[in-house]
Short mmCIF file of C-alpha atoms in Angstrom, two decimals:
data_model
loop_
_atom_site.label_atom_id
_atom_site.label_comp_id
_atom_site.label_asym_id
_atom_site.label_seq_id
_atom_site.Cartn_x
_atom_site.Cartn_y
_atom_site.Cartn_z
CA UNK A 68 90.70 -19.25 -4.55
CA UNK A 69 87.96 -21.82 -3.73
CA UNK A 70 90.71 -23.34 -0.61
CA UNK A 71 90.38 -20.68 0.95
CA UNK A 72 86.79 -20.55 1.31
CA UNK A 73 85.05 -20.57 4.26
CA UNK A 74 81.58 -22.50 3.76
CA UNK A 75 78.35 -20.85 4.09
CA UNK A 76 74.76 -21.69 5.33
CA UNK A 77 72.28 -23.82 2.95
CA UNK A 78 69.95 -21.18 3.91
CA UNK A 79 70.24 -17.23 4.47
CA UNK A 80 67.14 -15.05 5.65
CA UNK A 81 68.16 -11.68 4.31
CA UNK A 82 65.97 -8.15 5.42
CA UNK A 83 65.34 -5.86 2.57
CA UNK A 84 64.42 -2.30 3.92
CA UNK A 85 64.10 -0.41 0.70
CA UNK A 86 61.85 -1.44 -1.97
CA UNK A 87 63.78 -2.25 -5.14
CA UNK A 88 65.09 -5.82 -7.52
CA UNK A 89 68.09 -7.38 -5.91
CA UNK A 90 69.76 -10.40 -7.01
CA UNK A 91 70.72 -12.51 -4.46
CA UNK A 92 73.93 -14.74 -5.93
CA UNK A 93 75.24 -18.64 -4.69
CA UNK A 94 78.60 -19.73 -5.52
CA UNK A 95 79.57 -23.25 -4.93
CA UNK A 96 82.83 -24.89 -5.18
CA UNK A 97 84.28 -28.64 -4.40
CA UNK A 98 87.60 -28.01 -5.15
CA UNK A 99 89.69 -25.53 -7.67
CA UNK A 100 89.41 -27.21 -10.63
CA UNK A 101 85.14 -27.73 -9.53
CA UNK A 102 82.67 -23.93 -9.58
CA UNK A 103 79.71 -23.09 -10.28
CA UNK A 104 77.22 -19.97 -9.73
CA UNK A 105 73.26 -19.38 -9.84
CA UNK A 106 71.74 -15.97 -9.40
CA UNK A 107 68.20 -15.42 -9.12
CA UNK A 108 66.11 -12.22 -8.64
CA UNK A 109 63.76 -10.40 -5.61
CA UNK A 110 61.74 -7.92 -5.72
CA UNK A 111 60.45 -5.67 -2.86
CA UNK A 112 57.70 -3.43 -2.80
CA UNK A 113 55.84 -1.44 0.15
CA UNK A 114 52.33 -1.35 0.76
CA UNK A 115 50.90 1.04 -1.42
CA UNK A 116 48.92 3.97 -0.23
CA UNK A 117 45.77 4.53 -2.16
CA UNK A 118 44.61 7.82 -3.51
CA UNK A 119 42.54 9.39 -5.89
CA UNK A 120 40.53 12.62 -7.30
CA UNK A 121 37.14 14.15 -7.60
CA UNK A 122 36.66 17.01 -10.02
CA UNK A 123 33.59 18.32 -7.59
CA UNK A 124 32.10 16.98 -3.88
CA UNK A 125 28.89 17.85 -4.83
CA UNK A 126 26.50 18.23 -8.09
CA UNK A 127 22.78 17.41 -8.69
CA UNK A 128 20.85 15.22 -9.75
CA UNK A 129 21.72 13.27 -12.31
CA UNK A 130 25.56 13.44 -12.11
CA UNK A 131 28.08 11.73 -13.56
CA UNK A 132 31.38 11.44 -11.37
CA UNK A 133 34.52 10.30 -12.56
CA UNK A 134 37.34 9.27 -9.93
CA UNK A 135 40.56 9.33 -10.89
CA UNK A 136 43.45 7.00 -9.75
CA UNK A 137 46.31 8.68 -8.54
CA UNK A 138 47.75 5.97 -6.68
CA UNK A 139 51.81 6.05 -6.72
CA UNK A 140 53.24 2.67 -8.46
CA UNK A 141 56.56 3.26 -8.19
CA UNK A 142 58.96 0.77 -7.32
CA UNK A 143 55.85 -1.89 -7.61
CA UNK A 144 56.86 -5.74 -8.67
CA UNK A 145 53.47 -6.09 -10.12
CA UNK A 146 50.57 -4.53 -11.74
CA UNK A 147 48.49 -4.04 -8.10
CA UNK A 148 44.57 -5.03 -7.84
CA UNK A 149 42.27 -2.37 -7.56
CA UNK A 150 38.35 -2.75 -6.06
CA UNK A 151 36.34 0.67 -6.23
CA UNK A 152 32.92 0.42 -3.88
CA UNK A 153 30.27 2.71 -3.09
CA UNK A 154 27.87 3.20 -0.30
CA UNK A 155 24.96 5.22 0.07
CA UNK A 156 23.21 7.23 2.40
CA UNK A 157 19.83 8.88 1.67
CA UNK A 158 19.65 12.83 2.01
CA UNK A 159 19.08 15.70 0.04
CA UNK A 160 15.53 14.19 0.14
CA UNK A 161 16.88 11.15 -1.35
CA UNK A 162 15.59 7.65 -0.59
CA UNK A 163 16.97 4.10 -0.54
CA UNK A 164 18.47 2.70 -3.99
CA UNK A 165 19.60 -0.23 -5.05
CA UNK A 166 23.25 -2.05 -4.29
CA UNK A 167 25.74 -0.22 -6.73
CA UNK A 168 28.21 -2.73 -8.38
CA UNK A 169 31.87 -2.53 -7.62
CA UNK A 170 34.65 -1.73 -10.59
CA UNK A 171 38.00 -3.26 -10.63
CA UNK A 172 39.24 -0.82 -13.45
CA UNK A 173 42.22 1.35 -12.51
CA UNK A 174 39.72 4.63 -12.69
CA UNK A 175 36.08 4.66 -11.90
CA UNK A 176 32.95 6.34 -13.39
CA UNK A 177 29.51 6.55 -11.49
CA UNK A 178 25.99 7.60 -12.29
CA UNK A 179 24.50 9.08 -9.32
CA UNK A 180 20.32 10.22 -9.98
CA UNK A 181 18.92 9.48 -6.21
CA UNK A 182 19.36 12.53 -3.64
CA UNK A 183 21.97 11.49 -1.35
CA UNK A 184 25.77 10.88 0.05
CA UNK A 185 27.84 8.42 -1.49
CA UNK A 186 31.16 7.37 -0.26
CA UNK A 187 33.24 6.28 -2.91
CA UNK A 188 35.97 3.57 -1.36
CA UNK A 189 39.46 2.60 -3.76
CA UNK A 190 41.10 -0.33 -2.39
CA UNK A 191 44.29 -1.43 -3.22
CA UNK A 192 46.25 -4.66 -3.12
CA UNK A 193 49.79 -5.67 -3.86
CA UNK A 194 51.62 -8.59 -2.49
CA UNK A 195 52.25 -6.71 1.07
CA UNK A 196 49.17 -7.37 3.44
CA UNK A 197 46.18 -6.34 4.49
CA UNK A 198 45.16 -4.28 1.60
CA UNK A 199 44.80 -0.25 1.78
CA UNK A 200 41.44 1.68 1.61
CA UNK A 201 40.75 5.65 1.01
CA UNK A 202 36.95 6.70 1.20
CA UNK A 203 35.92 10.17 -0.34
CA UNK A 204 32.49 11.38 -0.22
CA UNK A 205 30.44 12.97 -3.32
CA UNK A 206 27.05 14.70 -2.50
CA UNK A 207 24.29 14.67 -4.82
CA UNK A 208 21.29 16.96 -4.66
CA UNK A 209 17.84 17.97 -6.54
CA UNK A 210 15.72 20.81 -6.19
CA UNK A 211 13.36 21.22 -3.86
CA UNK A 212 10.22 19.32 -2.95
CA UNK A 213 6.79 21.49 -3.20
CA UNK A 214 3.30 20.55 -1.90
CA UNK A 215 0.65 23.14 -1.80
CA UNK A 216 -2.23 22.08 0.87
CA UNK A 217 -5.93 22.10 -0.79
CA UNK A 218 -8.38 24.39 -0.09
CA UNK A 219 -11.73 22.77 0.35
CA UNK A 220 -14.38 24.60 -1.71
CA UNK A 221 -15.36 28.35 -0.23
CA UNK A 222 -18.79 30.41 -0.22
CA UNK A 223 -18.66 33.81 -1.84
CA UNK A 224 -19.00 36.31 1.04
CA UNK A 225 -19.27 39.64 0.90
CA UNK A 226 -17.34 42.17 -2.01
CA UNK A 227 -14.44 39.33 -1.52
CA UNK A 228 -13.26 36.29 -0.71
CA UNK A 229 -10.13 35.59 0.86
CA UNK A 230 -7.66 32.52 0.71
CA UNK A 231 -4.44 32.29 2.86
CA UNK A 232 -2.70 29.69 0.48
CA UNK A 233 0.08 27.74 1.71
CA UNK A 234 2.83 25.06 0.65
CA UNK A 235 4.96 21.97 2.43
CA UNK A 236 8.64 22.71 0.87
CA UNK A 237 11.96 20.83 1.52
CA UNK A 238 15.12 22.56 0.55
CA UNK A 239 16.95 19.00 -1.54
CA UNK A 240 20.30 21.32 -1.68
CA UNK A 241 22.45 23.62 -0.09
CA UNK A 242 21.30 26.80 -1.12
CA UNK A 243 19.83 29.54 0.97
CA UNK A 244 17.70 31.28 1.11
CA UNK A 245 15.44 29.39 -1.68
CA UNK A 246 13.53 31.95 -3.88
CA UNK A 247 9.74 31.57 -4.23
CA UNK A 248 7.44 32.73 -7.08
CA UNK A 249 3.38 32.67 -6.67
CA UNK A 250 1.59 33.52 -9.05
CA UNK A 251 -3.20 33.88 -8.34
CA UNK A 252 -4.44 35.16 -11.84
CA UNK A 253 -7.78 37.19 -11.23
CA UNK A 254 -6.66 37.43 -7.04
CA UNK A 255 -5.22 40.22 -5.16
CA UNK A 256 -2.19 40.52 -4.90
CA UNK A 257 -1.43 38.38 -8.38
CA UNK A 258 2.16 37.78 -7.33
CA UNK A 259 3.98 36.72 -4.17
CA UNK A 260 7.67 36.20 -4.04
CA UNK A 261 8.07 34.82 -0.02
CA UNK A 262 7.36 31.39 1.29
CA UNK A 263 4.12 32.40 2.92
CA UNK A 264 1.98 34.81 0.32
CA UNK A 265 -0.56 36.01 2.53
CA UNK A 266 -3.97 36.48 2.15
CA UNK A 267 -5.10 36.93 -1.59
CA UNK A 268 -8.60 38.03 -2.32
CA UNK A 269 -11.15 37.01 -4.93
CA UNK A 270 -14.06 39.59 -6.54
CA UNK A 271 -16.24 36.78 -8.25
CA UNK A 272 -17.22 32.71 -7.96
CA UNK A 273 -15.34 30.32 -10.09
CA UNK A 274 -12.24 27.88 -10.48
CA UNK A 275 -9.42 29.61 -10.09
CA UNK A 276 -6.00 28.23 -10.52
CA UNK A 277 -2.95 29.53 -8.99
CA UNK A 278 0.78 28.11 -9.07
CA UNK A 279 4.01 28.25 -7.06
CA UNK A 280 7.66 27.89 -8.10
CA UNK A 281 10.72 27.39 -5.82
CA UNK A 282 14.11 27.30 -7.12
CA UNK A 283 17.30 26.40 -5.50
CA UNK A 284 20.90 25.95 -7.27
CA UNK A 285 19.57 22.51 -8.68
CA UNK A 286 16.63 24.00 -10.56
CA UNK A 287 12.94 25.02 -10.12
CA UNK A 288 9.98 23.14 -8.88
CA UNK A 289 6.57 24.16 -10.24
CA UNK A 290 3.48 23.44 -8.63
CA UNK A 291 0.24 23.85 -9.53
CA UNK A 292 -3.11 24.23 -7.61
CA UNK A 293 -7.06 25.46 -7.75
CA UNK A 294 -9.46 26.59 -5.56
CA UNK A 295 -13.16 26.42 -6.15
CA UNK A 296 -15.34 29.73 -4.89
CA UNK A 297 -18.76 28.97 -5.25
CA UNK A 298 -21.76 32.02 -5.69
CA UNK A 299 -23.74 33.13 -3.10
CA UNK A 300 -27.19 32.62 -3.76
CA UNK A 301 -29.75 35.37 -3.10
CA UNK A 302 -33.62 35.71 -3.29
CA UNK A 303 -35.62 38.25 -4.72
CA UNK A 304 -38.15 40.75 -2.48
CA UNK A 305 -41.40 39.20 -1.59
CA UNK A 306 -44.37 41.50 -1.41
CA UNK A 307 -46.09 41.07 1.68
CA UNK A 308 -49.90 40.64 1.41
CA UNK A 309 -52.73 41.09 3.41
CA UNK A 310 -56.28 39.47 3.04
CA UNK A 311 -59.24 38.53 5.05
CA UNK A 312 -60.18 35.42 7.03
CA UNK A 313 -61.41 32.74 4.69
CA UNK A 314 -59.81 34.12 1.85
CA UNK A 315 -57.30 32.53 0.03
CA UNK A 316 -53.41 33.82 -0.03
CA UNK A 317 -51.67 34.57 -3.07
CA UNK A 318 -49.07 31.93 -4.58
CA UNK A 319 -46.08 32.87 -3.72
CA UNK A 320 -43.40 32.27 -5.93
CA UNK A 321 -39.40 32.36 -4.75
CA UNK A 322 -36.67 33.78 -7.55
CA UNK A 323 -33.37 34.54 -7.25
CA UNK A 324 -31.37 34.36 -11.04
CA UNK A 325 -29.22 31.51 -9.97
CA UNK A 326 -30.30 27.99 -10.86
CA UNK A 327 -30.86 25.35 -8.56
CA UNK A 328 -31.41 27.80 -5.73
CA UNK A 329 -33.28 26.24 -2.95
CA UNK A 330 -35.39 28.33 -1.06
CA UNK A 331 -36.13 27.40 3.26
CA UNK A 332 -38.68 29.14 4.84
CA UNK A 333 -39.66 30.13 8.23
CA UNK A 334 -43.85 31.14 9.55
CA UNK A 335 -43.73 32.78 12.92
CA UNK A 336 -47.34 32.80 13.45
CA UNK A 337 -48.99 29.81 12.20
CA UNK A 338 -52.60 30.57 13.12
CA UNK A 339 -52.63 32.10 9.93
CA UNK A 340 -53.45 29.04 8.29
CA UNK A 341 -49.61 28.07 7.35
CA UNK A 342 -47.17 25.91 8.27
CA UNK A 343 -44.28 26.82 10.92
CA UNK A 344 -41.57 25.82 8.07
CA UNK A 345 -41.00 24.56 4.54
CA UNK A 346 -39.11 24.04 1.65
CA UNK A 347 -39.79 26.05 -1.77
CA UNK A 348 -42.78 27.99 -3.40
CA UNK A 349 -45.89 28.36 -0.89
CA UNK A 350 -49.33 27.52 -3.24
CA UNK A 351 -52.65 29.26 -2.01
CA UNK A 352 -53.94 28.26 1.40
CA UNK A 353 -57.26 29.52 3.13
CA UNK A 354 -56.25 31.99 5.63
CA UNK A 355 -57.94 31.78 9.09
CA UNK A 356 -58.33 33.88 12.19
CA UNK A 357 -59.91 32.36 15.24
CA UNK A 358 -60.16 35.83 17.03
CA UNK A 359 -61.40 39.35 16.77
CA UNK A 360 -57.58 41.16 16.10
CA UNK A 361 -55.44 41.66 13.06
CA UNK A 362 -53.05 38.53 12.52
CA UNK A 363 -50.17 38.87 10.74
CA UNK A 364 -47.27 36.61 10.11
CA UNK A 365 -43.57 37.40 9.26
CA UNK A 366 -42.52 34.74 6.75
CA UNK A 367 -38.32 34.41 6.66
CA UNK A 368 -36.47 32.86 3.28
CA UNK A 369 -33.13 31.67 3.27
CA UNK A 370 -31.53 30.46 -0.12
CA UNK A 371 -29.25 27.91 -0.42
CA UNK A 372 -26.95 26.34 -2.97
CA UNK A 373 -23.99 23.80 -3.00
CA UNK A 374 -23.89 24.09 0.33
CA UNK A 375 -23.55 28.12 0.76
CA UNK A 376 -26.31 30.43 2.07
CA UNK A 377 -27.31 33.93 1.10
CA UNK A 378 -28.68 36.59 2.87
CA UNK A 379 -32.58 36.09 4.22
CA UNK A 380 -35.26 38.32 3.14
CA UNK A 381 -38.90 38.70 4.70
CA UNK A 382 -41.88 39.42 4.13
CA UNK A 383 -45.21 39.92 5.47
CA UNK A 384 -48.87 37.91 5.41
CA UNK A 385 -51.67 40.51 7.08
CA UNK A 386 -55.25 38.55 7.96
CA UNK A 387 -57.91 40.73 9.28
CA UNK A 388 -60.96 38.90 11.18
CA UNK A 389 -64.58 38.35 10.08
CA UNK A 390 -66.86 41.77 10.40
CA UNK A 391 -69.05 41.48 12.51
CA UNK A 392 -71.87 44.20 13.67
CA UNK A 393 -72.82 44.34 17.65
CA UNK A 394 -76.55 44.21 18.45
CA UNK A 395 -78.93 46.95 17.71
CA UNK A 396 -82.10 48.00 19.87
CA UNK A 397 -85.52 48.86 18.21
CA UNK A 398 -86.18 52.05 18.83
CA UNK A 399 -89.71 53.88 19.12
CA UNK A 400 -90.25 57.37 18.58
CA UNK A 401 -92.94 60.03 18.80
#
């Protein structure tokens, strides 16, 4: 009965509390014979609360991650707005990378090759402000990083020759302890399974190559590396001579079997006639002897060769003085 009608407001300001559709209804009426009606439509929604899943935190390198939405739409008006963003933060040996573009698709996939954490951020918007965020984290790891440190050319010495090899290694996962693997064909030991393998001993000159392998739960990492033992040059007895003032000295001639060989030599008594010091095969000099006692001279050879140096030998150069006969008296006799 429109008379009896009390009139409303041209304006109401209702307060939903619950998300839902309500229709919100206006009746107007001039007088009983005069109605009308118009009903129109709300919808309320709450802020959503963003979610989603990882199938793993961590993987190596390369992984592919897939994050799955599991956002709750119910009671939404619209379809909401979805921005997926990453950041990155070098570890696991990783380094710095390039920006990684965002995705506005309800679910996200990522390629993750550099070392590192990434925090994978879902934001969420519907028509209720400001916009909700959830940040997971995904590492990614690689195996490890191995450097062996040179070894700078040796001399043979001796029966052996000993290295004490050793390697830089970072651990690019999680695992621990990491397990090692050397391996010195033609040394001693040939194998080595701990970080630091010791001392390992060589029986000959030459090139030898030797390797190392570290493995964590991403993989193995083989290095490779050489070390250069060089031979030990030697020389060949001498035989020592011994002549007479004025005479001349036999060549002597320096040998060793080993090409290249240089031979130094050292004269601790040069008034024999030769120099105090030289460099390879002495020719024939004139041997002298100012005085009336035996000279002799002890000649010292080193050999040399790339740099190493073998044993020294000696040897001996004997000059006896001139002859000489004292006076002699005439004599007379009956």
């Amino acid at each position: 009965n429109i008379n009896t009608w009390i009139s409303g407001t041209n304006a109401i300001c209702p307060i939903f509390n619950t998300p839902g559709t309500y229709t919100i209804t206006l009746k107007a009426g001039g007088n009983s014979c005069s109605f009308d009606q118009i009903t129109k439509t709300i919808c309320v929604e709450a802020p959503l609360v963003p979610n989603f899943t990882l199938a793993e935190s961590s993987g190596c390198s390369p992984q592919t991650i897939t994050a799955t939405n599991t956002t709750v739409e119910t009671n939404s008006c619209s379809p909401p707005t979805y921005v997926w963003s990453t950041t990155f933060v070098p570890s696991s040996c990783g380094t710095a990378i390039a920006s990684i573009p965002n995705q506005t698709s309800a679910n996200a996939s990522f390629n993750f090759t550099e070392p590192g954490t990434y925090s994978i951020k879902l934001t969420v918007t519907n028509s209720c402000t400001p916009s909700q965020s959830v940040i997971k984290t995904f590492t990614v790891k690689q195996p490890p990083k191995v450097t062996i440190a040179p070894i700078v050319p040796l001399c043979q010495t001796g029966v052996s020759t000993v290295i004490n090899p050793t390697a830089t290694i970072v651990n690019c996962g999680t695992q621990t302890p990491l397990t090692y693997e050397w391996s010195f064909p033609s040394g001693t030991p040939a194998t080595a399974t701990t970080a630091n393998p010791g001392p390992i001993s060589y029986t000959s000159s030459g090139i030898f190559s030797y390797s190392l392998k570290v493995t964590n739960e991403c993989g193995t990492t083989t290095v490779n590396s050489s070390v250069t033992i060089k031979p030990t040059p030697i020389v060949d007895d001498i035989t020592s001579q011994q002549k007479c003032k004025g005479q001349q000295s036999d060549a002597i001639l320096f040998s060793g079997g080993l090409a290249g060989t240089v031979y130094s030599w050292t004269n601790n008594n040069t008034a024999i006639g030769l120099l105090a010091a030289g460099t390879g095969n002495i020719n024939p000099f004139t041997l002298t002897n100012t005085g009336t006692t035996v000279l002799t001279a002890t000649i010292t050879v080193t050999p040399s060769l790339n740099g190493c140096s073998g044993p020294a030998k000696t040897f001996t150069i004997t000059v006896n003085p001139e002859a000489i006969v004292n006076t002699v008296s005439n004599s007379m006799l009956c």
